[in-house]
CSV table of C-alpha atoms in Angstrom, one decimal:
chain,number,residue,atom,x,y,z
A,259,MET,CA,-27.7,-0.6,-29.9
A,260,ARG,CA,-30.7,0.3,-27.6
A,261,LEU,CA,-30.3,-3.0,-25.7
A,262,GLY,CA,-26.6,-2.1,-25.2
A,263,ARG,CA,-27.5,1.3,-23.9
A,264,PHE,CA,-30.3,-0.3,-21.6
A,265,GLY,CA,-27.7,-2.7,-20.3
A,266,ASN,CA,-25.2,0.1,-19.5
A,267,LEU,CA,-28.0,2.0,-17.7
A,268,ARG,CA,-28.8,-0.9,-15.5
A,269,GLN,CA,-25.2,-1.3,-14.7
A,270,LYS,CA,-24.7,2.4,-13.8
A,271,PHE,CA,-27.8,2.2,-11.6
A,272,PHE,CA,-26.4,-0.7,-9.7
A,273,ASP,CA,-22.9,0.9,-9.3
A,274,SER,CA,-24.4,4.1,-8.2
A,275,LEU,CA,-26.7,2.5,-5.6
A,276,LEU,CA,-23.7,0.6,-4.0
A,277,LEU,CA,-21.7,3.8,-3.9
A,278,VAL,CA,-24.6,5.5,-2.1
A,279,LEU,CA,-24.9,2.6,0.2
A,280,LEU,CA,-21.3,2.8,1.3
A,281,ALA,CA,-21.5,6.6,1.9
A,282,LEU,CA,-24.7,6.3,3.9
A,283,ALA,CA,-23.8,3.1,5.8
A,284,PRO,CA,-23.7,5.0,9.2
A,285,LEU,CA,-27.4,6.2,8.8
A,286,THR,CA,-29.5,4.7,11.4
A,287,THR,CA,-32.8,5.8,10.2
A,288,GLY,CA,-35.4,3.0,10.7
A,289,TYR,CA,-38.8,1.8,11.5
A,290,ILE,CA,-39.3,0.0,14.8
A,291,PHE,CA,-41.6,-3.0,14.3
A,292,TYR,CA,-40.9,-5.0,17.4
A,293,HIS,CA,-40.3,-3.6,20.9
A,294,LYS,CA,-39.8,-5.9,23.9
A,295,SER,CA,-39.2,-5.6,27.6
A,296,HIS,CA,-35.6,-6.5,28.5
A,297,LEU,CA,-36.6,-8.4,31.6
A,298,GLU,CA,-39.9,-9.4,33.1
A,299,GLY,CA,-41.5,-6.6,34.9
A,300,GLY,CA,-40.5,-4.0,32.4
A,301,ALA,CA,-37.4,-2.9,34.3
A,302,SER,CA,-35.9,-1.8,31.0
A,303,ASP,CA,-37.0,-1.5,27.4
A,304,GLU,CA,-35.0,-2.7,24.6
A,305,VAL,CA,-35.8,-2.3,20.7
A,306,ARG,CA,-35.4,-5.8,19.2
A,307,GLY,CA,-36.7,-5.2,15.7
A,308,VAL,CA,-35.8,-2.3,13.4
A,309,LEU,CA,-36.1,-2.1,9.7
A,310,PHE,CA,-33.3,0.3,8.8
A,311,ALA,CA,-33.2,2.5,5.6
A,312,THR,CA,-29.9,1.1,4.7
A,313,GLN,CA,-31.4,-2.4,4.7
A,314,LEU,CA,-34.0,-1.3,2.2
A,315,LEU,CA,-31.0,0.3,0.1
A,316,THR,CA,-29.1,-3.0,0.3
A,317,LEU,CA,-32.3,-4.9,-1.0
A,318,LEU,CA,-32.3,-2.4,-3.9
A,319,VAL,CA,-28.7,-3.1,-4.6
A,320,ILE,CA,-29.4,-6.9,-4.6
A,321,MET,CA,-32.4,-6.4,-6.8
A,322,ALA,CA,-30.5,-4.3,-9.3
A,323,GLY,CA,-27.9,-7.0,-9.3
A,324,VAL,CA,-30.5,-9.6,-10.3
A,325,TRP,CA,-31.8,-7.2,-13.0
A,326,ILE,CA,-28.4,-7.2,-14.7
A,327,TRP,CA,-27.8,-11.0,-14.1
A,328,ARG,CA,-25.2,-12.7,-16.2
A,329,HIS,CA,-22.9,-15.6,-15.9
A,330,GLY,CA,-19.2,-15.1,-15.3
A,331,LEU,CA,-15.9,-16.9,-14.4
A,332,ILE,CA,-15.4,-17.8,-10.7
A,333,ASP,CA,-11.9,-18.8,-9.6
A,334,ARG,CA,-11.3,-21.4,-7.0
A,335,SER,CA,-10.5,-19.0,-4.2
A,336,SER,CA,-13.6,-16.9,-4.6
A,337,ARG,CA,-15.7,-20.1,-4.9
A,338,LEU,CA,-14.3,-21.1,-1.4
A,339,VAL,CA,-15.2,-17.7,0.1
A,340,LEU,CA,-18.8,-17.8,-1.2
A,341,ARG,CA,-19.2,-21.4,-0.1
A,342,MET,CA,-17.8,-20.6,3.4
A,343,SER,CA,-20.2,-17.5,3.5
A,344,PHE,CA,-23.1,-19.8,2.7
A,345,ALA,CA,-22.0,-22.4,5.2
A,346,LEU,CA,-22.0,-19.7,8.0
A,347,LEU,CA,-25.5,-18.6,7.0
A,348,VAL,CA,-26.6,-22.2,7.4
A,349,VAL,CA,-25.0,-22.8,10.8
A,350,VAL,CA,-26.4,-19.4,12.0
A,351,ALA,CA,-30.0,-20.4,11.0
A,352,LEU,CA,-29.4,-23.8,12.7
A,353,SER,CA,-28.2,-22.0,15.8
A,354,ALA,CA,-31.3,-19.8,15.7
A,355,PHE,CA,-33.6,-22.8,15.3
A,356,PHE,CA,-31.9,-24.8,18.1
A,357,SER,CA,-32.1,-21.8,20.5
A,358,GLY,CA,-35.9,-21.7,20.3
A,359,ARG,CA,-35.9,-18.0,20.6
A,360,PRO,CA,-37.7,-16.1,17.9
A,361,ASP,CA,-35.7,-12.9,18.3
A,362,SER,CA,-32.6,-14.7,17.1
A,363,TYR,CA,-34.0,-14.9,13.6
A,364,ILE,CA,-33.4,-10.9,13.2
A,365,PRO,CA,-29.6,-11.3,13.2
A,366,THR,CA,-30.0,-14.4,10.9
A,367,ALA,CA,-31.9,-12.1,8.4
A,368,TRP,CA,-29.0,-9.6,8.6
A,369,LEU,CA,-26.6,-12.4,7.7
A,370,LEU,CA,-28.8,-13.5,4.8
A,371,LEU,CA,-28.9,-9.9,3.5
A,372,GLY,CA,-25.1,-9.6,3.9
A,373,TYR,CA,-24.4,-12.7,2.0
A,374,LEU,CA,-26.6,-11.7,-0.9
A,375,LEU,CA,-24.9,-8.4,-0.9
A,376,THR,CA,-21.5,-10.1,-1.2
A,377,TRP,CA,-22.7,-12.1,-4.1
A,378,SER,CA,-24.2,-9.1,-5.8
A,379,ILE,CA,-21.0,-7.0,-5.5
A,380,PHE,CA,-18.8,-10.0,-6.6
A,381,ALA,CA,-21.0,-10.7,-9.6
A,382,PHE,CA,-21.9,-7.3,-10.8
A,383,PHE,CA,-19.7,-4.4,-9.6
A,384,LYS,CA,-17.5,-3.1,-12.4
A,385,LEU,CA,-16.4,0.4,-11.3
A,386,SER,CA,-13.0,1.2,-10.1
A,387,ILE,CA,-12.3,0.8,-6.5
A,388,ARG,CA,-11.2,4.4,-6.4
A,389,LEU,CA,-14.8,5.4,-6.7
A,390,VAL,CA,-15.5,3.2,-3.7
A,391,ALA,CA,-12.7,5.0,-1.8
A,392,ILE,CA,-14.3,8.4,-2.9
A,393,ALA,CA,-17.8,7.3,-1.5
A,394,LEU,CA,-16.2,6.2,1.9
A,395,SER,CA,-14.3,9.4,2.1
A,396,ILE,CA,-17.4,11.6,1.5
A,397,GLY,CA,-19.4,9.4,4.0
A,398,GLY,CA,-16.7,10.0,6.5
A,399,ALA,CA,-16.6,13.8,6.0
A,400,LEU,CA,-20.4,13.9,6.5
A,401,GLN,CA,-20.0,12.1,9.8
A,402,PHE,CA,-17.0,14.4,10.7
A,403,MET,CA,-19.2,17.4,10.5
A,404,LEU,CA,-21.8,15.9,12.7
A,405,ALA,CA,-19.1,14.6,15.2
A,406,LEU,CA,-17.4,18.1,15.3
A,407,SER,CA,-20.7,19.8,16.1
A,408,GLN,CA,-21.6,17.2,18.9
A,409,PHE,CA,-18.2,17.5,20.4
A,410,SER,CA,-18.1,21.4,20.2
A,411,PHE,CA,-21.5,21.7,21.9
A,412,GLN,CA,-21.0,18.7,24.1
A,413,ARG,CA,-24.5,17.4,23.0
A,414,VAL,CA,-25.9,14.9,20.7
A,415,ILE,CA,-29.3,16.4,19.6
A,416,ALA,CA,-32.0,13.8,19.0
A,417,ASN,CA,-33.4,13.5,15.5
A,418,LYS,CA,-36.1,10.7,14.7
A,419,TRP,CA,-35.5,11.2,11.0
A,420,LEU,CA,-31.8,10.4,11.2
A,421,GLY,CA,-32.4,7.8,13.9
A,422,ILE,CA,-30.3,9.7,16.6
A,423,ALA,CA,-31.0,9.6,20.2
A,424,GLU,CA,-30.1,12.5,22.6
A,425,HIS,CA,-26.9,12.1,24.6
A,426,LEU,CA,-25.6,14.7,27.2
A,427,PRO,CA,-22.4,14.2,29.1
A,428,ASP,CA,-24.0,14.6,32.7
A,429,ILE,CA,-26.6,11.7,32.0
A,430,ALA,CA,-25.8,8.2,33.1
A,431,GLY,CA,-25.3,5.8,30.2
A,432,THR,CA,-23.8,8.3,27.8
A,433,SER,CA,-20.2,7.5,26.5
A,434,VAL,CA,-17.9,9.9,28.0
A,435,VAL,CA,-14.3,10.4,29.1
A,436,GLU,CA,-14.3,11.5,32.7
A,437,THR,CA,-11.2,13.5,33.8
A,438,ILE,CA,-10.5,15.7,37.0
A,439,ASN,CA,-11.8,18.6,35.1
A,440,GLY,CA,-15.2,17.2,34.0
A,441,ARG,CA,-16.9,14.8,31.6
A,442,TRP,CA,-16.0,14.9,27.8
A,443,LEU,CA,-18.8,13.8,25.6
A,444,ARG,CA,-17.4,11.3,22.9
A,445,ALA,CA,-18.7,12.0,19.4
A,446,TYR,CA,-21.5,9.7,18.2
A,447,GLY,CA,-22.1,10.9,14.6
A,448,SER,CA,-25.4,9.2,13.5
A,449,LEU,CA,-24.5,6.0,15.1
A,450,PRO,CA,-25.5,4.4,18.5
A,451,HIS,CA,-21.9,4.4,19.9
A,452,PRO,CA,-18.6,6.3,19.5
A,453,ASN,CA,-16.7,3.0,18.7
A,454,MET,CA,-18.9,2.3,15.7
A,455,LEU,CA,-18.4,6.0,14.4
A,456,GLY,CA,-14.6,5.7,15.1
A,457,THR,CA,-14.2,2.5,13.1
A,458,TYR,CA,-16.1,4.0,10.1
A,459,LEU,CA,-13.9,7.1,10.3
A,460,ALA,CA,-10.8,4.9,10.4
A,461,ILE,CA,-12.1,3.3,7.3
A,462,ALA,CA,-12.8,6.6,5.7
A,463,ALA,CA,-9.5,7.9,6.5
A,464,LEU,CA,-7.7,5.0,5.1
A,465,ALA,CA,-9.8,5.2,1.9
A,466,SER,CA,-8.6,8.8,1.5
A,467,LEU,CA,-5.0,7.7,2.0
A,468,PHE,CA,-5.6,5.0,-0.7
A,469,LEU,CA,-6.7,7.9,-3.0
A,470,PHE,CA,-3.7,9.9,-1.9
A,471,LEU,CA,-1.4,7.1,-3.1
A,472,SER,CA,-3.5,6.5,-6.2
A,473,VAL,CA,-3.8,10.0,-7.8
A,474,ARG,CA,-1.5,12.8,-8.6
A,475,GLY,CA,-1.7,16.6,-8.9
A,476,ARG,CA,-4.5,18.7,-7.1
A,477,TRP,CA,-6.6,15.4,-6.5
A,478,ARG,CA,-3.8,14.3,-4.2
A,479,LEU,CA,-4.3,17.5,-2.2
A,480,LEU,CA,-7.9,16.9,-2.0
A,481,ALA,CA,-7.4,13.3,-0.8
A,482,GLY,CA,-5.1,14.6,1.8
A,483,LEU,CA,-7.6,16.9,3.1
A,484,GLY,CA,-10.2,14.1,3.2
A,485,ALA,CA,-7.7,11.9,5.3
A,486,MET,CA,-7.1,14.8,7.7
A,487,VAL,CA,-10.7,15.5,8.3
A,488,ASN,CA,-11.5,11.8,8.9
A,489,ILE,CA,-8.6,11.2,11.2
A,490,LEU,CA,-9.6,14.2,13.2
A,491,GLY,CA,-13.1,12.9,13.5
A,492,MET,CA,-11.8,9.6,14.5
A,493,GLY,CA,-10.0,11.4,17.3
A,494,LEU,CA,-13.2,13.0,18.6
A,495,THR,CA,-14.6,9.7,19.4
A,496,PHE,CA,-11.7,8.7,21.7
A,497,SER,CA,-12.1,5.0,20.5
A,498,ARG,CA,-9.2,2.8,21.4
A,499,SER,CA,-10.3,0.1,19.1
A,500,ALA,CA,-10.8,2.4,16.1
A,501,PHE,CA,-7.2,3.7,16.7
A,502,VAL,CA,-5.8,0.3,16.8
A,503,GLY,CA,-7.8,-0.8,13.8
A,504,PHE,CA,-6.5,2.4,11.9
A,505,LEU,CA,-2.8,1.7,12.6
A,506,ALA,CA,-3.2,-2.0,11.5
A,507,GLY,CA,-4.9,-0.9,8.3
A,508,LEU,CA,-2.3,1.8,7.7
A,509,VAL,CA,0.4,-0.8,7.9
A,510,VAL,CA,-1.4,-3.1,5.4
A,511,LEU,CA,-2.1,-0.2,3.1
A,512,LEU,CA,1.5,0.9,3.1
A,513,ALA,CA,2.9,-2.7,2.8
A,514,GLY,CA,0.5,-3.5,-0.1
A,515,TYR,CA,1.4,-0.3,-1.8
A,516,ALA,CA,5.2,-1.0,-1.5
A,517,LEU,CA,4.6,-4.6,-2.9
A,518,VAL,CA,2.5,-3.6,-5.8
A,519,THR,CA,4.7,-0.8,-6.9
A,520,LYS,CA,7.9,-2.9,-6.3
A,521,ARG,CA,9.2,-0.3,-3.7
A,522,SER,CA,9.6,2.2,-6.4
A,523,ASP,CA,8.0,5.0,-4.6
A,524,ARG,CA,9.2,5.0,-1.0
A,525,ARG,CA,8.7,8.8,-0.7
A,526,SER,CA,5.0,8.4,-0.9
A,527,VAL,CA,5.0,5.6,1.7
A,528,LEU,CA,7.0,7.8,4.1
A,529,LEU,CA,4.8,10.9,3.4
A,530,VAL,CA,1.6,8.9,4.1
A,531,ALA,CA,2.9,7.4,7.3
A,532,GLY,CA,4.3,10.8,8.6
A,533,PHE,CA,1.3,12.6,7.6
A,534,SER,CA,-1.0,10.2,9.5
A,535,LEU,CA,1.1,10.1,12.6
A,536,THR,CA,1.3,13.9,12.5
A,537,ILE,CA,-2.4,14.2,12.5
A,538,LEU,CA,-2.8,11.7,15.3
A,539,ILE,CA,-0.1,13.4,17.5
A,540,ALA,CA,-1.8,16.8,16.9
A,541,VAL,CA,-5.3,15.6,17.9
A,542,SER,CA,-3.8,14.0,20.9
A,543,ALA,CA,-1.9,17.2,21.9
A,544,LEU,CA,-5.1,19.4,21.5
A,545,LEU,CA,-7.1,17.0,23.7
A,546,TYR,CA,-4.2,15.9,25.8
A,547,GLU,CA,-6.2,15.2,29.1
A,548,PRO,CA,-9.0,13.0,27.8
A,549,PHE,CA,-6.7,11.1,25.4
A,550,LEU,CA,-4.3,10.4,28.3
A,551,THR,CA,-7.2,9.2,30.3
A,552,ARG,CA,-8.3,6.8,27.6
A,553,ILE,CA,-4.9,5.5,26.6
A,554,MET,CA,-3.7,5.0,30.2
A,555,ALA,CA,-7.2,3.8,31.4
A,556,ILE,CA,-7.1,6.3,34.3
A,557,GLY,CA,-10.2,7.2,36.4
A,558,ARG,CA,-13.3,5.7,37.8
A,559,LEU,CA,-15.1,5.1,34.4
A,560,GLU,CA,-12.1,3.4,32.7
A,561,ARG,CA,-11.7,1.0,35.6
A,562,ILE,CA,-15.3,0.2,35.5
A,563,SER,CA,-15.3,-0.4,31.7
A,564,ILE,CA,-12.2,-2.7,31.9
A,565,GLU,CA,-13.6,-4.7,34.8
A,566,SER,CA,-16.9,-5.1,33.1
A,567,ARG,CA,-15.2,-6.4,29.9
A,568,LEU,CA,-13.0,-8.8,31.9
A,569,ASN,CA,-16.1,-10.2,33.7
A,570,GLN,CA,-17.7,-10.8,30.2
A,571,TYR,CA,-15.3,-13.6,29.7
A,572,ASP,CA,-16.7,-15.3,32.8
A,573,GLU,CA,-20.1,-15.0,31.3
A,574,ALA,CA,-18.9,-16.2,27.9
A,575,TRP,CA,-17.4,-19.4,29.2
A,576,GLY,CA,-20.5,-20.2,31.3
A,577,LEU,CA,-22.7,-19.8,28.3
A,578,VAL,CA,-20.4,-21.9,26.1
A,579,LYS,CA,-20.5,-24.7,28.6
A,580,MET,CA,-24.3,-24.6,28.5
A,581,SER,CA,-24.5,-24.7,24.6
A,582,PRO,CA,-21.1,-25.7,23.4
A,583,TRP,CA,-21.9,-26.8,19.7
A,584,PHE,CA,-24.4,-24.4,18.3
A,585,GLY,CA,-24.4,-21.7,21.0
A,586,VAL,CA,-27.2,-19.7,22.6
A,587,GLY,CA,-28.5,-18.1,19.5
A,588,PRO,CA,-27.4,-15.1,17.3
A,589,GLY,CA,-28.0,-12.0,19.2
A,590,MET,CA,-29.0,-13.8,22.4
A,591,MET,CA,-25.9,-13.4,24.7
A,592,PRO,CA,-27.2,-10.6,26.7
A,593,GLU,CA,-30.7,-11.9,27.1
A,594,VAL,CA,-29.6,-15.4,28.0
A,595,SER,CA,-26.9,-14.0,30.4
A,596,ALA,CA,-29.5,-12.0,32.2
A,597,TYR,CA,-32.1,-15.0,32.6
A,598,VAL,CA,-29.5,-17.9,33.1
A,599,LEU,CA,-26.5,-16.4,34.9
A,600,ALA,CA,-28.1,-13.4,36.6
A,601,MET,CA,-24.8,-11.9,37.6
A,602,TYR,CA,-25.9,-8.2,37.7
A,603,PRO,CA,-28.9,-6.3,39.2
A,604,ASN,CA,-29.5,-4.0,36.2
A,605,PRO,CA,-30.5,-5.3,32.8
A,606,TRP,CA,-28.4,-2.7,31.0
A,607,ASP,CA,-25.2,-4.3,32.4
A,608,TYR,CA,-25.7,-7.3,30.2
A,609,GLN,CA,-23.9,-6.8,26.9
A,610,PRO,CA,-22.3,-8.9,24.1
A,611,ILE,CA,-18.7,-9.8,24.9
A,612,HIS,CA,-16.3,-7.2,23.5
A,613,ASN,CA,-14.5,-9.8,21.4
A,614,LEU,CA,-15.7,-10.8,18.0
A,615,PRO,CA,-14.4,-14.6,17.8
A,616,ILE,CA,-15.5,-15.3,21.4
A,617,LEU,CA,-19.0,-13.7,20.8
A,618,ILE,CA,-19.4,-15.9,17.7
A,619,LEU,CA,-18.5,-18.8,19.8
A,620,VAL,CA,-21.0,-18.0,22.5
A,621,GLU,CA,-23.9,-17.3,20.0
A,622,THR,CA,-23.2,-19.9,17.3
A,623,GLY,CA,-21.0,-22.5,19.1
A,624,ILE,CA,-17.9,-24.3,18.2
A,625,VAL,CA,-19.4,-25.2,14.7
A,626,GLY,CA,-20.1,-21.5,14.0
A,627,LEU,CA,-16.7,-20.3,15.1
A,628,ILE,CA,-14.9,-22.9,13.0
A,629,VAL,CA,-17.0,-22.0,9.9
A,630,TRP,CA,-16.4,-18.2,10.6
A,631,LEU,CA,-12.7,-18.7,11.1
A,632,ALA,CA,-12.6,-20.6,7.8
A,633,LEU,CA,-14.4,-17.7,6.0
A,634,VAL,CA,-12.1,-15.1,7.5
A,635,LEU,CA,-8.9,-17.2,6.6
A,636,SER,CA,-10.2,-17.7,3.0
A,637,LEU,CA,-10.8,-13.9,2.6
A,638,LEU,CA,-7.3,-13.1,4.0
A,639,ARG,CA,-5.7,-15.8,1.9
A,640,LEU,CA,-7.4,-14.4,-1.2
A,641,GLY,CA,-6.3,-10.9,-0.4
A,642,ILE,CA,-2.6,-11.7,0.4
A,643,LYS,CA,-2.5,-13.8,-2.7
A,644,THR,CA,-3.9,-11.1,-4.8
A,645,VAL,CA,-1.6,-8.5,-3.5
A,646,PHE,CA,1.6,-10.7,-3.8
A,647,ARG,CA,0.6,-11.3,-7.4
A,648,ARG,CA,0.9,-7.5,-7.9
A,649,THR,CA,-2.4,-7.4,-9.7
A,650,GLY,CA,-2.9,-3.8,-9.0
A,651,PHE,CA,-3.3,-1.4,-6.1
A,652,ASP,CA,-7.0,-1.5,-6.2
A,653,SER,CA,-7.0,-5.0,-4.6
A,654,VAL,CA,-5.4,-3.5,-1.5
A,655,LEU,CA,-8.2,-1.4,-0.3
A,656,PRO,CA,-10.8,-4.2,0.4
A,657,VAL,CA,-8.1,-6.1,2.4
A,658,VAL,CA,-7.4,-3.0,4.5
A,659,LEU,CA,-11.1,-2.6,5.1
A,660,LEU,CA,-11.3,-6.2,6.4
A,661,ILE,CA,-8.2,-5.8,8.5
A,662,VAL,CA,-9.7,-2.6,10.2
A,663,LEU,CA,-12.9,-4.4,10.9
A,664,LEU,CA,-11.3,-7.5,12.2
A,665,THR,CA,-8.8,-5.7,14.4
A,666,ALA,CA,-11.5,-3.5,15.9
A,667,GLY,CA,-13.6,-6.7,16.4
A,668,LEU,CA,-10.9,-8.0,18.9
A,669,PHE,CA,-12.1,-5.2,21.2
A,670,ASP,CA,-15.7,-4.7,20.4
A,671,HIS,CA,-18.7,-6.6,19.2
A,672,PHE,CA,-20.6,-4.4,16.8
A,673,VAL,CA,-19.1,-6.1,13.7
A,674,TRP,CA,-21.2,-9.1,14.5
A,675,SER,CA,-23.9,-7.7,16.8
A,676,SER,CA,-25.2,-4.8,14.7
A,677,TRP,CA,-26.5,-4.4,11.2
A,678,PHE,CA,-24.0,-1.6,10.5
A,679,GLY,CA,-21.1,-4.0,11.3
A,680,GLN,CA,-22.5,-6.7,9.3
A,681,LEU,CA,-23.0,-4.4,6.3
A,682,LEU,CA,-19.5,-3.1,6.5
A,683,PHE,CA,-18.1,-6.7,6.7
A,684,TRP,CA,-20.0,-8.1,3.8
A,685,ALA,CA,-19.6,-5.2,1.6
A,686,SER,CA,-15.8,-5.3,2.1
A,687,SER,CA,-15.8,-9.0,1.4
A,688,GLY,CA,-17.8,-8.5,-1.8
A,689,LEU,CA,-15.4,-5.7,-2.9
A,690,LEU,CA,-12.4,-8.1,-2.4
A,691,LEU,CA,-14.0,-10.7,-4.6
A,692,ALA,CA,-15.1,-8.1,-7.1
A,693,ALA,CA,-11.4,-6.9,-7.4
A,694,VAL,CA,-10.2,-10.5,-8.2
A,695,ARG,CA,-13.0,-11.1,-10.5
A,696,VAL,CA,-12.1,-7.9,-12.6
A,697,LYS,CA,-8.5,-9.1,-13.0
A,698,ILE,CA,-9.8,-12.6,-14.1
A,699,ASP,CA,-12.1,-10.9,-16.7
A,700,SER,CA,-9.4,-8.7,-18.0
A,701,SER,CA,-6.9,-11.4,-18.4
A,702,VAL,CA,-9.6,-13.6,-20.3
A,703,GLU,CA,-10.3,-10.7,-22.6
A,704,ARG,CA,-6.6,-10.4,-23.4
């Protein structure tokens, strides 16, 4: 009896840690252990090595998983995902080795941590996906409060304990929307860029809508409130990639719900679609001028942004030709572009290309891109197969999370180039595998 209680306690500890990690994923508190000049002569400084608090929390989740280790059944599709994940880790490590640049081992370590997190969630997570949705909704609500204060006061106040840098709309380098009436500060939350916050809030909003479709009574009202708050917060980021990701995720969420419920509840589908679009339209109407500027790409800053992103494709093809098979090394595109191509006078003009597949091609080569595409396709195949088998609505949410990240990744780079993006991607992958494993375990028990 005591051993059984101890086992339950360990399981609860693991599940609780994971839920806290998902809610605090945007937290950027960290310890800088490696600081390096961007270019020779110290023209600009760039932080290259940070140990984030969420990385320590991820390590705790993995260690807690090892603590409750037990063997279980693995179906063929899940085994393929795990193998492709490990293959990607190996290719990235080889790319870092062949690049000869020590800095490239930092993103490799992120990938290793992400792979172990996926394996831990797959093997040991036993709670309902609804609790994951609650954790994401709460995390989004916390970020909304921060975003609302930043947008209201048009200032991001620095806080070293939260890892937040100061941002003012009249300072160069701050993410703003410039209109004829002035510069509008885009909300950052606790993250380094509004696009990252917008994507997290898109995920949180869809998690709230997932709860709205899953519960009844007053809990549905609370879920609707959470969705409204998170959609409003997403609007304050003015992130185009987040909006597109949200709409793609919403389509998948509603289609999955219709398939799982055999189209018996069309009223809920129409209600969620109408509610979401109403909130989006309301936010756009309240902030008409900056929204129109972003959507229509009007103004000086929008033109500069589009031109710089188009120029990144020229940089990318030049680097691919230089190192076609294993790339220039993970995390190395900006630095290699600055030293080899030297297209711009300012070091801060060199960024990773805002396209996830092409960034992976540049940094890990043709081999890395093939393995990554195989991993993504195996995940999507597993998710689609699970939904079409009508194994339950819980399996839909992880697919939605992956769709949001992959869609946003077509217009941004943080899903690959930041620990925050890696954390969300690997956690979503693990949750999908866990949802499949739970169905297998329950069928075996029957």
